[in-house]
Coordinates of N, CA and C in Angstrom, one line a residue:
X817 N 113.5 171.9 190.1 CA 113.1 172.1 188.8 C 111.6 171.6 188.6
X818 N 110.9 172.4 187.9 CA 109.5 172.1 187.7 C 109.2 170.9 186.9
X819 N 108.3 170.0 187.3 CA 107.9 168.8 186.5 C 106.5 168.9 186.2
X820 N 106.2 168.7 184.9 CA 104.8 168.9 184.4 C 104.3 167.5 184.0
X821 N 103.2 167.0 184.6 CA 102.6 165.7 184.2 C 102.0 165.8 182.8
X822 N 102.2 164.8 182.0 CA 101.7 164.8 180.6 C 100.6 163.7 180.5
X823 N 99.4 164.2 180.1 CA 98.2 163.3 180.0 C 98.4 162.5 178.7
X824 N 98.3 161.2 178.8 CA 98.5 160.3 177.6 C 97.3 159.5 177.2
X825 N 96.2 159.7 178.0 CA 95.0 158.8 177.7 C 94.4 159.0 176.4
X826 N 94.4 160.2 175.8 CA 93.9 160.5 174.5 C 94.8 160.4 173.4
X827 N 96.0 159.9 173.6 CA 97.1 159.9 172.6 C 97.3 158.5 172.1
X828 N 97.8 158.4 170.9 CA 98.3 157.1 170.3 C 99.8 157.2 170.3
X829 N 100.4 156.2 171.0 CA 101.9 156.2 171.2 C 102.4 154.9 170.6
X830 N 103.5 155.1 169.8 CA 104.1 153.9 169.1 C 105.7 154.1 169.2
X831 N 106.4 153.0 169.3 CA 107.8 153.1 169.3 C 108.4 153.6 168.0
X832 N 109.2 154.6 168.0 CA 109.8 155.1 166.8 C 111.3 154.6 166.7
X833 N 111.9 154.3 167.8 CA 113.3 153.7 167.8 C 113.4 152.9 169.1
X834 N 113.9 151.7 169.0 CA 114.0 150.8 170.1 C 114.8 151.4 171.2
X835 N 114.6 150.9 172.4 CA 115.4 151.4 173.6 C 116.9 151.2 173.4
X836 N 117.6 152.3 173.8 CA 119.1 152.3 173.8 C 119.6 152.8 175.2
X837 N 120.7 152.3 175.6 CA 121.3 152.9 176.9 C 121.5 154.4 176.7
X838 N 121.1 155.1 177.8 CA 121.3 156.6 177.8 C 122.8 156.9 178.2
X839 N 123.5 157.5 177.3 CA 124.9 157.8 177.6 C 125.1 159.1 178.4
X840 N 125.7 159.1 179.5 CA 125.9 160.2 180.3 C 127.1 161.1 179.8
X841 N 128.2 160.4 179.4 CA 129.4 161.1 178.9 C 129.8 160.5 177.6
X842 N 129.7 161.2 176.5 CA 130.0 160.7 175.2 C 131.5 160.4 175.1
X843 N 132.3 161.1 175.8 CA 133.8 160.9 175.7 C 134.2 159.6 176.3
X844 N 133.6 159.3 177.4 CA 134.0 158.0 178.1 C 133.1 156.9 177.9
X845 N 131.9 157.2 177.3 CA 130.9 156.1 177.1 C 130.1 155.7 178.3
X846 N 130.3 156.5 179.4 CA 129.6 156.2 180.7 C 128.1 156.2 180.5
X847 N 127.4 155.2 181.0 CA 126.0 155.0 180.9 C 125.3 155.7 182.1
X848 N 124.2 156.5 181.8 CA 123.5 157.2 182.9 C 122.8 156.2 183.8
X849 N 122.7 156.6 185.1 CA 121.9 155.8 186.0 C 121.0 156.7 186.8
X850 N 119.9 156.1 187.3 CA 119.0 156.9 188.1 C 119.6 157.2 189.5
X851 N 119.5 158.5 189.8 CA 120.1 158.9 191.1 C 119.5 158.3 192.3
X852 N 118.2 158.0 192.3 CA 117.6 157.4 193.5 C 117.7 155.9 193.6
X853 N 117.6 155.2 192.4 CA 117.6 153.7 192.5 C 118.9 153.1 192.0
X854 N 119.7 153.8 191.2 CA 120.9 153.2 190.6 C 120.6 152.4 189.4
X855 N 119.4 152.3 188.9 CA 119.0 151.6 187.7 C 119.6 152.3 186.5
X856 N 120.0 151.5 185.5 CA 120.5 152.0 184.2 C 119.4 152.7 183.6
X857 N 119.6 153.9 183.0 CA 118.6 154.6 182.2 C 118.7 154.3 180.7
X858 N 117.5 154.3 180.1 CA 117.4 154.0 178.7 C 116.7 155.1 178.0
X859 N 117.0 155.3 176.7 CA 116.3 156.3 175.9 C 115.4 155.5 174.9
X860 N 114.1 155.9 174.8 CA 113.2 155.3 173.9 C 112.5 156.5 173.1
X861 N 112.6 156.4 171.8 CA 112.0 157.4 171.0 C 110.6 156.9 170.6
X862 N 109.5 157.7 170.9 CA 108.2 157.3 170.6 C 107.5 158.4 169.7
X863 N 106.6 157.9 168.9 CA 105.7 158.8 168.1 C 104.5 159.0 169.0
X864 N 104.2 160.3 169.3 CA 103.2 160.7 170.2 C 102.1 161.5 169.3
X865 N 101.0 160.9 169.1 CA 99.9 161.5 168.3 C 98.7 161.9 169.1
X866 N 98.4 163.2 169.1 CA 97.2 163.6 169.9 C 96.8 165.0 169.3
X867 N 95.5 165.2 169.3 CA 94.9 166.5 168.9 C 95.4 166.8 167.4
X868 N 95.3 165.8 166.5 CA 95.7 166.0 165.1 C 97.1 166.5 164.9
X869 N 98.0 166.2 165.9 CA 99.4 166.5 165.8 C 100.3 165.3 166.1
X870 N 101.4 165.2 165.5 CA 102.3 164.0 165.7 C 103.7 164.6 166.0
X871 N 104.3 164.1 167.1 CA 105.7 164.5 167.4 C 106.5 163.2 167.8
X872 N 107.8 163.3 167.6 CA 108.7 162.3 168.1 C 109.3 162.8 169.4
X873 N 109.0 162.0 170.5 CA 109.6 162.4 171.8 C 110.7 161.4 172.1
X874 N 111.7 161.9 172.7 CA 112.8 161.0 173.2 C 112.6 161.0 174.7
X875 N 112.3 159.8 175.2 CA 112.0 159.6 176.6 C 113.1 158.9 177.4
X876 N 113.4 159.3 178.6 CA 114.3 158.6 179.5 C 113.5 157.7 180.4
X877 N 113.9 156.5 180.5 CA 113.1 155.5 181.3 C 114.1 154.6 182.0
X878 N 113.9 154.3 183.3 CA 114.7 153.3 183.9 C 114.6 151.9 183.3
X879 N 115.7 151.2 183.1 CA 115.6 149.9 182.4 C 114.5 149.0 183.0
X880 N 114.3 148.9 184.3 CA 113.3 148.0 184.8 C 111.9 148.4 184.4
X881 N 111.7 149.6 183.9 CA 110.4 150.1 183.5 C 110.1 149.8 182.0
X882 N 111.0 149.1 181.3 CA 110.7 148.8 179.9 C 110.3 147.3 179.9
X883 N 109.0 147.1 179.4 CA 108.5 145.8 179.3 C 107.9 145.4 178.0
X884 N 108.1 144.2 177.6 CA 107.6 143.7 176.3 C 108.6 144.0 175.2
X885 N 108.2 143.5 174.0 CA 109.1 143.7 172.8 C 108.8 145.1 172.3
X886 N 109.8 146.0 172.3 CA 109.6 147.4 171.9 C 110.3 147.7 170.6
X887 N 109.9 147.0 169.5 CA 110.4 147.2 168.2 C 109.7 148.4 167.6
X888 N 110.3 149.0 166.5 CA 109.7 150.1 165.8 C 108.3 149.8 165.4
X889 N 107.3 150.7 165.7 CA 105.9 150.5 165.3 C 105.1 149.8 166.4
X890 N 105.7 149.4 167.5 CA 104.9 148.7 168.5 C 104.1 149.7 169.3
X891 N 102.8 149.5 169.4 CA 102.0 150.4 170.3 C 102.4 150.2 171.7
X892 N 102.5 151.3 172.5 CA 102.9 151.3 173.9 C 102.0 152.2 174.8
X893 N 102.1 151.9 176.1 CA 101.5 152.7 177.1 C 102.6 153.4 177.9
X894 N 102.4 154.6 178.2 CA 103.4 155.4 179.0 C 102.9 155.6 180.4
X895 N 103.6 155.2 181.4 CA 103.2 155.4 182.8 C 104.1 156.5 183.4
X896 N 103.4 157.4 184.0 CA 104.1 158.5 184.8 C 104.9 159.4 183.9
X897 N 104.4 159.8 182.7 CA 105.2 160.7 181.8 C 105.2 162.1 182.4
X898 N 106.3 162.7 182.4 CA 106.5 164.1 182.8 C 107.3 164.8 181.8
X899 N 107.1 166.1 181.8 CA 107.9 167.0 181.0 C 108.7 167.9 181.9
X900 N 110.0 168.2 181.7 CA 110.8 169.0 182.5 C 111.5 170.0 181.7
X901 N 111.2 171.3 181.8 CA 112.0 172.3 181.0 C 113.4 172.4 181.5
X902 N 114.4 172.6 180.6 CA 115.8 172.7 181.0 C 116.4 173.8 180.3
X903 N 117.5 174.3 180.9 CA 118.3 175.4 180.2 C 119.7 175.3 180.7
X904 N 120.7 175.4 179.8 CA 122.1 175.4 180.3 C 122.9 176.4 179.4
X905 N 124.1 176.6 179.8 CA 125.0 177.5 179.0 C 126.3 176.7 178.7
X906 N 126.7 176.6 177.5 CA 127.9 175.9 177.1 C 128.7 176.7 176.1
X907 N 129.9 177.0 176.5 CA 130.8 177.9 175.6 C 130.1 179.2 175.3
X908 N 129.4 179.8 176.3 CA 128.8 181.1 176.1 C 127.5 181.1 175.3
X909 N 127.0 179.9 174.9 CA 125.7 179.8 174.2 C 124.7 179.2 175.1
X910 N 123.5 179.9 175.2 CA 122.4 179.3 176.0 C 121.6 178.4 175.2
X911 N 121.3 177.2 175.8 CA 120.4 176.2 175.1 C 119.3 175.9 176.1
X912 N 118.2 175.5 175.5 CA 117.0 175.2 176.3 C 116.1 174.2 175.6
X913 N 115.3 173.5 176.3 CA 114.4 172.5 175.7 C 113.5 171.9 176.8
X914 N 112.9 170.8 176.4 CA 112.0 170.0 177.3 C 112.5 168.6 177.3
X915 N 112.8 168.1 178.5 CA 113.2 166.7 178.7 C 112.0 165.9 179.1
X916 N 111.8 164.7 178.5 CA 110.7 163.8 178.9 C 111.2 162.6 179.6
X917 N 110.5 162.2 180.7 CA 110.8 161.0 181.4 C 109.6 160.3 181.8
X918 N 109.7 159.0 181.7 CA 108.5 158.1 182.1 C 109.0 157.1 183.1
X919 N 108.1 156.6 183.9 CA 108.3 155.6 184.9 C 108.4 154.3 184.2
X920 N 107.5 154.1 183.1 CA 107.5 152.8 182.4 C 107.0 153.0 181.0
X921 N 107.5 152.2 180.1 CA 107.0 152.1 178.7 C 106.7 150.6 178.5
X922 N 105.4 150.3 178.3 CA 104.9 149.0 178.2 C 104.3 148.7 176.9
X923 N 104.7 147.6 176.3 CA 104.2 147.1 175.0 C 102.7 146.8 175.1
X924 N 101.9 147.2 174.2 CA 100.4 146.9 174.2 C 100.1 145.7 173.3
X925 N 101.2 145.1 172.7 CA 101.0 143.9 171.9 C 100.9 142.7 172.8
X926 N 99.9 141.9 172.7 CA 99.7 140.7 173.6 C 100.5 139.6 173.0
X927 N 101.6 139.3 173.7 CA 102.4 138.2 173.2 C 101.7 136.8 173.2
X928 N 100.7 136.7 174.1 CA 100.0 135.4 174.2 C 99.1 135.2 173.0
X929 N 98.8 136.3 172.3 CA 97.9 136.2 171.1 C 98.6 135.8 169.8
X930 N 99.9 135.8 169.9 CA 100.7 135.4 168.6 C 100.4 134.0 168.3
X931 N 100.2 133.7 167.0 CA 100.0 132.3 166.6 C 101.1 131.4 166.9
X932 N 100.8 130.2 167.4 CA 101.8 129.2 167.7 C 102.2 128.4 166.5
X933 N 103.5 128.0 166.4 CA 103.9 127.2 165.2 C 103.3 125.8 165.4
X934 N 102.9 125.2 164.3 CA 102.2 123.9 164.3 C 103.3 122.8 164.3

């Protein structure tokens, strides 16, 4: 399947929804894992603003690639973001879309800069 690298250097990216485990099977509650590493996969929704347009992207990220506090509104950097077109057929209906995956989502908030309690 074709993978398209996504340029993020000119974009503003913020967390729209905190990371959640990616569910592989809703009926059983099975959590998705990376086929190569076995790491648990997470879903992180981000606000991606570039070229005077804003979109909410749902990213799949291996759990070890999530670093820092990723609460709503936190500015983040995306490493290795790719877009992958997909298509499937379920009950005779064709569906298609674009799946986004990143190697890492890293908070840009410097935790060392937070004021200390006196």
